[in-house]
XYZ file of C-alpha atoms in Angstrom:
534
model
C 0.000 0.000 0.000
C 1.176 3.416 -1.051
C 2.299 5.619 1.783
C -0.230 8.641 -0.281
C -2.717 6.094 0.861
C -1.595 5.465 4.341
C -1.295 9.272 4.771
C -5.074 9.738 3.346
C -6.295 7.237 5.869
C -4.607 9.149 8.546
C -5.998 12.325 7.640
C -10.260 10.649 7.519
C -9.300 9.158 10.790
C -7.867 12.255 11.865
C -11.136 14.117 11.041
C -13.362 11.190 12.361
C -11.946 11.867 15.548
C -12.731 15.671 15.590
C -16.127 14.484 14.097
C -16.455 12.472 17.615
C -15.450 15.303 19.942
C -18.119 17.685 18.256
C -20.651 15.115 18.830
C -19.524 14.443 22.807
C -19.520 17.850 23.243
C -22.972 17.975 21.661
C -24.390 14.785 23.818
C -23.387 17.298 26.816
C -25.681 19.948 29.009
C -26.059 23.206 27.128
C -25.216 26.055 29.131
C -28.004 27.754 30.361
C -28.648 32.003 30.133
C -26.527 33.474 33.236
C -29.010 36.244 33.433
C -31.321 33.383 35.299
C -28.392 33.493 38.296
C -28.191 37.033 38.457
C -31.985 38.273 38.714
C -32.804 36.453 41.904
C -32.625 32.981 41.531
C -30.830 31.432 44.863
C -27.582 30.717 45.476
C -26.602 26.414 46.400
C -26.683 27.364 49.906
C -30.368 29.073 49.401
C -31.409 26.230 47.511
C -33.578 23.509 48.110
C -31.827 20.522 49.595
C -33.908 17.363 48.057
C -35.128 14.699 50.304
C -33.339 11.566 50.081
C -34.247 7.804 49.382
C -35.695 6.960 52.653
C -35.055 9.723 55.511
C -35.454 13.621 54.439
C -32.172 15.218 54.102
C -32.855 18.607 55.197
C -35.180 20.683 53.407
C -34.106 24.190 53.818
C -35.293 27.167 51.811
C -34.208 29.464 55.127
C -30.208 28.411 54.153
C -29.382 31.977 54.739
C -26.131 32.786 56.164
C -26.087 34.240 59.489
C -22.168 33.966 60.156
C -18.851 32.897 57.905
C -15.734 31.961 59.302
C -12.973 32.052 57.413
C -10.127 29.853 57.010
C -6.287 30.092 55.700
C -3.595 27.592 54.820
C -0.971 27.492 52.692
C -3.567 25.534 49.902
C -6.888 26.756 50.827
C -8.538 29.222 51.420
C -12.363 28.367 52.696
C -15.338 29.982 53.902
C -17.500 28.412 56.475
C -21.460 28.789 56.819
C -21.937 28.642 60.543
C -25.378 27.908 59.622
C -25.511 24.374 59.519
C -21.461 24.097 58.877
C -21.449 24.213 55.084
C -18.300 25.138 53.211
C -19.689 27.554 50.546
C -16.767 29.034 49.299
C -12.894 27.785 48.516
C -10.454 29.059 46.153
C -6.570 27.801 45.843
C -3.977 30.240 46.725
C -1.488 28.102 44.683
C -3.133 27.929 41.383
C -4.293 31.255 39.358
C -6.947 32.307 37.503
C -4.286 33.446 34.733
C -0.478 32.748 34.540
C 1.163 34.745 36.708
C -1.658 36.349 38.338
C -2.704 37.801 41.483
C -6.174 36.081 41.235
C -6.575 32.807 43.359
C -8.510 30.001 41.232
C -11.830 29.633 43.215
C -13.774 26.094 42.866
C -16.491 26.351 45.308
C -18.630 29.768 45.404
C -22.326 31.136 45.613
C -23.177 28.811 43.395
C -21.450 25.338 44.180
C -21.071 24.073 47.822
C -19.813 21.213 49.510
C -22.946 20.327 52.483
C -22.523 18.097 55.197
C -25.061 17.099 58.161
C -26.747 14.573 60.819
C -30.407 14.098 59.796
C -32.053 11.166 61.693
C -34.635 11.263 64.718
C -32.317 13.512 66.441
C -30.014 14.695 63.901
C -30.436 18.594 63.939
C -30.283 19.252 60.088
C -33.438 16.789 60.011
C -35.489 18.937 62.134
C -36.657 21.538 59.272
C -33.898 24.183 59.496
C -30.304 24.086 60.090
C -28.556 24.152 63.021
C -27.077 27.554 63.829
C -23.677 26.731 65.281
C -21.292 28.316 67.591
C -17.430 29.214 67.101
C -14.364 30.320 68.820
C -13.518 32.710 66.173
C -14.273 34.349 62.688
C -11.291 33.893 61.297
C -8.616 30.538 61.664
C -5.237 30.916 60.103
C -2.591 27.568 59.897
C 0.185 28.294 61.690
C 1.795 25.122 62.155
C 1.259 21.294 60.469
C -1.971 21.375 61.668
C -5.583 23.526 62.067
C -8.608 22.404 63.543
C -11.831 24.429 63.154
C -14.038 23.415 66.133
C -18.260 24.618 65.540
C -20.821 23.811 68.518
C -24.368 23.701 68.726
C -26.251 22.160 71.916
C -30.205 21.293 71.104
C -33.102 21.408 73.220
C -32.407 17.990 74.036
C -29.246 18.913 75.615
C -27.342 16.510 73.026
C -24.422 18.421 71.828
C -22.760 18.125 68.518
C -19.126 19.663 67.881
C -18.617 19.729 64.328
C -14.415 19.459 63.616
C -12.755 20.802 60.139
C -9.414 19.595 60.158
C -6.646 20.628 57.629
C -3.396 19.945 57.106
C -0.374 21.825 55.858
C 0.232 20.775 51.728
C -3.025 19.078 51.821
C -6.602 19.747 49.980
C -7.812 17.565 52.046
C -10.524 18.456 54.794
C -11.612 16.186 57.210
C -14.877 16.833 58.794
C -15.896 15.128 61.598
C -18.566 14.646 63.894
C -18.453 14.623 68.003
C -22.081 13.865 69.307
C -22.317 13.696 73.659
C -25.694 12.009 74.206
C -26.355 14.112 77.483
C -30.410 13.466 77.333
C -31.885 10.415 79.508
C -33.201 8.517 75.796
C -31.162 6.694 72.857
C -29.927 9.099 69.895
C -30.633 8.257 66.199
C -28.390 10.372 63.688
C -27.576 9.722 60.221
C -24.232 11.872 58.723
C -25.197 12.818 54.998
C -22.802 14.617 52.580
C -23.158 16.260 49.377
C -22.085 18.555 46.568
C -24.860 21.137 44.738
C -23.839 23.169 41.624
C -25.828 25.250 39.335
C -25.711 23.375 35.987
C -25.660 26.465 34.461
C -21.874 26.386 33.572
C -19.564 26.859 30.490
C -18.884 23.467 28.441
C -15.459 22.779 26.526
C -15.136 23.980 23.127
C -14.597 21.392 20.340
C -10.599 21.330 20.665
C -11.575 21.093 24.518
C -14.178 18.757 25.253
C -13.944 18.588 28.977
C -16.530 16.867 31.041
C -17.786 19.276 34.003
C -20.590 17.511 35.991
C -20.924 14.628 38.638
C -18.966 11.149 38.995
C -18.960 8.502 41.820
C -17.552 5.256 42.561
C -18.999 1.989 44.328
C -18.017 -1.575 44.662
C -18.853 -2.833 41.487
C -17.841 0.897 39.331
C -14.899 1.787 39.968
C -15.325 5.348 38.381
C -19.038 6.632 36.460
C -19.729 9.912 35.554
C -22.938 11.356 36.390
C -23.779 14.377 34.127
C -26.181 16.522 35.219
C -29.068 15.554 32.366
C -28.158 12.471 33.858
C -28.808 13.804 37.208
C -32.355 15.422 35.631
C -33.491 12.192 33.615
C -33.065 9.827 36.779
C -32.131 9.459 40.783
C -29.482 7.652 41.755
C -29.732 5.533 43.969
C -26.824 3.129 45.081
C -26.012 1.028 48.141
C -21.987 0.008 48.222
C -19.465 -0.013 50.886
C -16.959 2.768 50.687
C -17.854 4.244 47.180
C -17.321 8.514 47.338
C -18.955 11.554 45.174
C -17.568 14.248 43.039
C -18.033 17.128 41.134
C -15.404 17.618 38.317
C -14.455 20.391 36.101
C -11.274 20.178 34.012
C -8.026 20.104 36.035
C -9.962 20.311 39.266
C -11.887 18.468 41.460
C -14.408 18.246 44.813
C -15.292 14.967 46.518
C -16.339 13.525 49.264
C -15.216 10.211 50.707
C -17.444 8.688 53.241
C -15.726 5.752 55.588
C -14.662 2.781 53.474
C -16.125 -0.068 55.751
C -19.864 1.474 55.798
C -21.892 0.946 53.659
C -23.078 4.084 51.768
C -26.008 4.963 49.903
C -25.127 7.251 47.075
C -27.886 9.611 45.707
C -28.838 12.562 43.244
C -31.073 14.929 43.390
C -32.266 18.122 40.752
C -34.276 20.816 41.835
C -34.130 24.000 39.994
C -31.325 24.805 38.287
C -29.075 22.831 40.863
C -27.617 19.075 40.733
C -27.031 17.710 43.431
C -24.986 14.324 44.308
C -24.541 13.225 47.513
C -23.442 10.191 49.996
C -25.090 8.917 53.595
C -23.508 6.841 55.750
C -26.146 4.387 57.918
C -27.159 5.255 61.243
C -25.788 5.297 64.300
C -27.814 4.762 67.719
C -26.137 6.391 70.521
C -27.003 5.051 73.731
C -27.974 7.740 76.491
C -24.655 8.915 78.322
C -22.264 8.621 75.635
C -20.711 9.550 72.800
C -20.202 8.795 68.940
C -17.727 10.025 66.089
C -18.437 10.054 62.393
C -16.997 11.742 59.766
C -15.784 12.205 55.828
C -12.999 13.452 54.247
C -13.735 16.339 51.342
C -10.954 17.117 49.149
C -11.285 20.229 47.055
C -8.226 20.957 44.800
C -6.243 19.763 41.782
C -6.480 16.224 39.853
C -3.359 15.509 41.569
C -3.290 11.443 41.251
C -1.176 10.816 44.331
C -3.131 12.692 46.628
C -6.359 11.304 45.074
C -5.399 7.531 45.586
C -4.432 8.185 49.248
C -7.877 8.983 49.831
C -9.585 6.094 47.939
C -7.811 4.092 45.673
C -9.836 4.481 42.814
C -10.338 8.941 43.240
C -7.202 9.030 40.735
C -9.734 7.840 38.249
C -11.293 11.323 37.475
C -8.216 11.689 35.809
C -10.156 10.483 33.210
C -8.263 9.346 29.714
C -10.963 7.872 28.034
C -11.294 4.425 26.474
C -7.260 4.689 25.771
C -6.582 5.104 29.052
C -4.035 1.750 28.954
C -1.799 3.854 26.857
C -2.198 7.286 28.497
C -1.271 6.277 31.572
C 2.432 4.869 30.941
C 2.930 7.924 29.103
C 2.008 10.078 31.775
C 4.088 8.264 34.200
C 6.964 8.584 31.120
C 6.428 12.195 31.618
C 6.296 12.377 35.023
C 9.754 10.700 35.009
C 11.237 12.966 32.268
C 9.912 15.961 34.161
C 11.717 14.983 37.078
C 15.051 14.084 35.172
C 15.024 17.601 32.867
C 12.910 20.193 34.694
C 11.206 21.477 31.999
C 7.801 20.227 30.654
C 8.493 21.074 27.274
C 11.587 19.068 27.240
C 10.145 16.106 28.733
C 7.584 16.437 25.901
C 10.459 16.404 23.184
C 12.637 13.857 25.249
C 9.499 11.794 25.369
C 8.491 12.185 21.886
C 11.881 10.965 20.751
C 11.885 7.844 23.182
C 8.637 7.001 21.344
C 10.102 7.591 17.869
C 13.226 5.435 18.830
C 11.416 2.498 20.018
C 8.921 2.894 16.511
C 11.947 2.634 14.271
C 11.968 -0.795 13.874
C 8.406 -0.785 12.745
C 8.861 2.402 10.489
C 11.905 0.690 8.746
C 9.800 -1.840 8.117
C 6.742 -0.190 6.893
C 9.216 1.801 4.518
C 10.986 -1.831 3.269
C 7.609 -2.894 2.586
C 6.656 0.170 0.786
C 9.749 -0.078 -1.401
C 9.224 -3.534 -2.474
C 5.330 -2.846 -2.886
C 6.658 -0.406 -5.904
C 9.356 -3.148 -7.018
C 6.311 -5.616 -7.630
C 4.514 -3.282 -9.977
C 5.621 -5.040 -12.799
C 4.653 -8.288 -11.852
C 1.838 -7.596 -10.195
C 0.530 -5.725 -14.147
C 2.094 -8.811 -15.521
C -1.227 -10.938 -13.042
C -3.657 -8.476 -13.859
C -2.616 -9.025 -17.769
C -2.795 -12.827 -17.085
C -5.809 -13.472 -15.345
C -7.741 -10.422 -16.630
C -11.501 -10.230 -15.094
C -10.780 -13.679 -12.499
C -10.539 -12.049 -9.673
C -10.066 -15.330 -7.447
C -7.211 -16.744 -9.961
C -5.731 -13.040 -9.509
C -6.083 -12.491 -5.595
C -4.342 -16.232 -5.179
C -1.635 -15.622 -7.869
C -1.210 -12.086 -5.803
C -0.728 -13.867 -2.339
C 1.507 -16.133 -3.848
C 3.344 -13.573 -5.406
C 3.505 -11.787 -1.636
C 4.588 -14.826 -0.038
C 7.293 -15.613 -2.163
C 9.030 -12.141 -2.213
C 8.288 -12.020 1.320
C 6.223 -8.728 0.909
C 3.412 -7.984 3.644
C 0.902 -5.641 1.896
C -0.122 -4.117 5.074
C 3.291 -3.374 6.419
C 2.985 0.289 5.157
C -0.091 0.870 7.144
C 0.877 -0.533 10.847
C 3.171 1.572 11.799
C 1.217 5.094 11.001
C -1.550 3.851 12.198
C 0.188 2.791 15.389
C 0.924 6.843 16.020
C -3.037 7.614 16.159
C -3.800 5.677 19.733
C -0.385 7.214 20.909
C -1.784 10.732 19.524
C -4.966 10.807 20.608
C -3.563 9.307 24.649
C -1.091 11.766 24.865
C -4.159 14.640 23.896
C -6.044 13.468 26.733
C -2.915 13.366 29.159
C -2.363 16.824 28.570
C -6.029 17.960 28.793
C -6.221 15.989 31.574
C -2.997 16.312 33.491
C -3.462 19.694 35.923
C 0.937 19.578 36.129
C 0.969 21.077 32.584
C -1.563 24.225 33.464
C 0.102 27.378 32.755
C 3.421 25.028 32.293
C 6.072 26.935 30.354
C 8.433 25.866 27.747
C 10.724 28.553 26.962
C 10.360 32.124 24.672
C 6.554 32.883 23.983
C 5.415 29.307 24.912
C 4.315 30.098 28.580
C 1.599 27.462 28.548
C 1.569 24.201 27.116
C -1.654 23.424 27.985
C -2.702 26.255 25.990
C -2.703 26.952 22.046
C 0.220 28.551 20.653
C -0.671 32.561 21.410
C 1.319 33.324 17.627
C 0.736 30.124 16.020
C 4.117 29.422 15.151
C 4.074 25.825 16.319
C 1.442 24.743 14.155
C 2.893 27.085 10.989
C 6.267 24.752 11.214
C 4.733 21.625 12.322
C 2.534 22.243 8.848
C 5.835 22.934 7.012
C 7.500 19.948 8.318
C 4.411 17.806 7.576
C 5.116 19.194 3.365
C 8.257 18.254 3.335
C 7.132 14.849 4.566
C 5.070 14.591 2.072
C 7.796 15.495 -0.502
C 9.833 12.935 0.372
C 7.285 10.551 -0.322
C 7.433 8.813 -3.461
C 4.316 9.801 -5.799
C 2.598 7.034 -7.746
C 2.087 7.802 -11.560
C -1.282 6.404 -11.802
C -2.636 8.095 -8.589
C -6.296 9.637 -8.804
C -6.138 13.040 -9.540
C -8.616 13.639 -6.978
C -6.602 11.776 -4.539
C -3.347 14.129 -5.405
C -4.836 17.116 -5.220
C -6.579 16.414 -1.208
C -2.857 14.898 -0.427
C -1.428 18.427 -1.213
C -3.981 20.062 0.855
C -3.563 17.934 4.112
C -0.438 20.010 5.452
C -2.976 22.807 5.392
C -5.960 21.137 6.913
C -3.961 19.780 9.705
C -2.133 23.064 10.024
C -5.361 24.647 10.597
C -6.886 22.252 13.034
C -3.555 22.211 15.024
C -4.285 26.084 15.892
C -6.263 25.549 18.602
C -4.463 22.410 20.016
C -2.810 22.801 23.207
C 1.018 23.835 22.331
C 2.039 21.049 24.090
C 0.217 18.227 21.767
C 1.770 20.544 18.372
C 5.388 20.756 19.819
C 5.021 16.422 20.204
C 3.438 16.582 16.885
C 6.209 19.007 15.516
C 8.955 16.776 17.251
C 7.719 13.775 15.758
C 7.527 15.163 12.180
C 11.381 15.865 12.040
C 12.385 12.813 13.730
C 10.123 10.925 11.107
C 11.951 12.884 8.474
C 15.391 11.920 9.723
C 14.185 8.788 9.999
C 13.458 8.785 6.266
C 16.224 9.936 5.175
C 18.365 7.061 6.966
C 16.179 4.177 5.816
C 16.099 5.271 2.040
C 20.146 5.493 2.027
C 19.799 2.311 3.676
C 17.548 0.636 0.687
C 19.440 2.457 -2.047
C 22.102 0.259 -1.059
C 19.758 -3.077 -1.180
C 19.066 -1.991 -4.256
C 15.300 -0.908 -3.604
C 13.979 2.707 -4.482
């Protein structure tokens, strides 16, 4: 097979694949007017919290704040609703909104909130409203390797509840925690719920960026499932699992909440309005009159950082998410991980990378260029067949794989290799659209962001170029379809034009790969000139 052909097939491939992201991103919610959020509608604290499968998880349309305490690390910073203990805002004082920025990237706000409670006979958030809770301070700021945020609240039961926010220094992780004193003279029924609520009026991805924002959980028997928030309209979830946790995820960053492995949680959505809500409850706990019980859940609220994820479940790492090449994507981020760490530079370990992947190809693309050559030494014979055997096509396809077999020619050993470099392509896209280490990584001159396009274009300009002169060192067929010609000299362009709005970091691989391929070329033709093959 003629490499014109292989490089055709690339190209409809290539295009199927963009054909495929425009129709995820059209499968996901549309964004809906913004005007709706700013003339009245409430806020996720204001909101409606739905009821769940068997026990009402509080139903509060009086969520209004009367008190927030604020709270500082070196990784968060967090706002706490001291009516019924709510974190409703956090931003990350380590990432920015822009590179180099002042701005602090928030994830929770007005709109999206991370709730947590003890419903039950004599849980106070199942009681109607919230409980109003009591604090030491207004204002908590880590000082050493540890900061605990203590809230109270007695009822009229005397049973008091001391609700615990524990952080730790280089952490995003929060653990919240429940104290509950049984000080009445009757057993205690309480329930701990968690959940996140978000408008699901947000922004989508564009087509060169089809990120999924929406919901995702994880039980026994799925190990990671997103939950988009049509899904969360259409149908409730309802799941029963041991361990299991809830998320909300939006491109490099993520909020979750893990209840306690060993218990067996019931998982749940919920939509009312414009808010979707997904949320965990751990069973029941029956504290006896004169003591005391602990509960709790860790909620994590930062970066997809994969370490940090698996420490708190192992399979959290999973909204990572690399789609159905996932088995490739992950050795190559763990390739570039390892680079990183050897070089310093992301755009290095990018090129390093790229070559390591070119080196170990070269067998395959020596051989896919062998097999090319000798394809085009078996024209004669192979018109010779077709002059033969005329219109019998069976006498002709025998006498061809005969003809194959004894020149030792494989006919699709021009097509393996390229077609080898899509999966590899296409993982490596969704390891940097998915990896949060490359956002706002810089490379070196006007290429401050990899994970970003190219602000001048010059990446995809000379990764075009190099893809021509590919293309000219390709031997051209005399009795190639005119047709056919004429869309092989426009590919440099087409791709040139969709590689615009890749990230810079996908087009410098792409680049990379191009001149290595052509080097490559160069050495295997010298190398069949001298076996006497063209």
């Amino acid at each position: 097979m003629e490499s014109q052909r292989n490089l055709l097939l690339i190209g409809l491939l290539f295009v199927s694949f963009l054909l495929f992201q425009q129709w995820t991103l059209d499968q996901q919610p549309q964004p809906e007017p913004t005007a709706q959020s700013q003339s009245g509608a409430p806020s996720a604290s204001q909101a409606d919290v739905p009821s769940s499968v068997s026990a009402a998880v509080p139903n509060s349309n009086a969520d209004v704040s009367a008190q927030l305490i604020t709270v500082s690390t070196d990784t968060l910073s967090i706002s706490i609703d001291t009516n019924g203990g709510d974190i409703v805002a956090a931003s990350l004082p380590q990432h920015k909104v822009e590179q180099d920025g002042a701005e602090a990237l928030t994830i929770l706000s007005e709109h999206y909130v991370a709730q947590s409670g003890l419903i039950g006979a004599q849980g106070p958030d199942g009681q109607g409203e919230r409980p109003q809770y009591q604090t030491t301070a207004t204002s908590f700021t880590m000082t050493g390797e540890q900061l605990v945020v203590p809230l109270s609240y007695t009822d009229a039961n005397g049973i008091s509840f001391e609700k615990r926010f524990t952080f730790i220094k280089g952490s995003y992780d929060v653990a919240v925690e429940y104290v509950v004193n049984n000080n009445s003279n009757q057993n205690a029924q309480v329930q701990m719920y968690t959940q996140l609520k978000q408008t699901t009026s947000v922004e989508e991805g564009s087509m060169f960026m089809p990120t999924y924002r929406g919901a995702a959980f994880s039980t026994a028997d799925e190990r990671y499932e997103k939950y988009s928030f049509d899904d969360i309209a259409d149908a409730n979830l309802n799941e029963l699992t041991q361990g299991g946790w809830i998320a909300m995820l939006q491109h490099y960053f993520v909020s979750a909440w893990v209840p306690s492995a060993t218990n067996n949680n019931e998982l749940y959505t919920r939509h009312v309005g414009n808010y979707a809500i997904i949320g965990a409850k751990q069973p029941s706990v029956v504290i006896a009159a004169g003591t005391a019980a602990t509960m709790g859940a860790d909620f994590y609220v930062g970066p997809k950082d994969q370490e940090a994820l698996s420490a708190l479940s192992e399979t959290l790492n999973l909204v990572v998410d690399y789609g159905w090449l996932w088995f490739l994507a992950e050795p190559l981020y763990s390739l570039l991980m390892f680079l990183h760490s050897l070089v310093g530079n992301w755009g290095m370990a990018i090129i390093v990378m790229t070559l390591i992947i070119r080196g170990i190809m070269y067998p395959l693309t020596k051989a896919q260029y062998t097999s090319m050559a000798k394809m085009r030494n078996l024209q004669p014979k192979m018109q010779e067949l077709k002059d033969r055997f005329g219109d019998d096509r069976q006498r002709l396809s025998q006498a061809t794989m005969e003809l194959y077999q004894k020149e030792k020619v494989n006919p699709m050993g021009g097509c393996f290799p390229m077609l080898l470099q899509f999966p590899i392509f296409i993982s490596f896209y969704w390891v940097l659209l998915e990896s949060v280490e490359l956002r706002h990584a810089p490379f070196f001159g006007w290429i401050q962001d990899l994970s970003a396009q190219d602000p001048y274009y010059v990446l995809p300009v000379l990764m075009g170029l190099s893809m021509f002169a590919m293309q000219k060192l390709q031997p051209t067929m005399a009795n190639m379809d005119p047709m056919q010609a004429k869309i092989m000299q426009y590919l440099p362009v087409m791709f040139t034009v969709f590689f615009l709005w890749f990230p810079s970091g996908l087009v410098l691989y792409w680049l990379v790969g191009n001149l290595v391929a052509i080097t490559q070329q160069l050495i295997i033709y010298k190398s069949l000139e001298k076996q006497g093959l063209k």
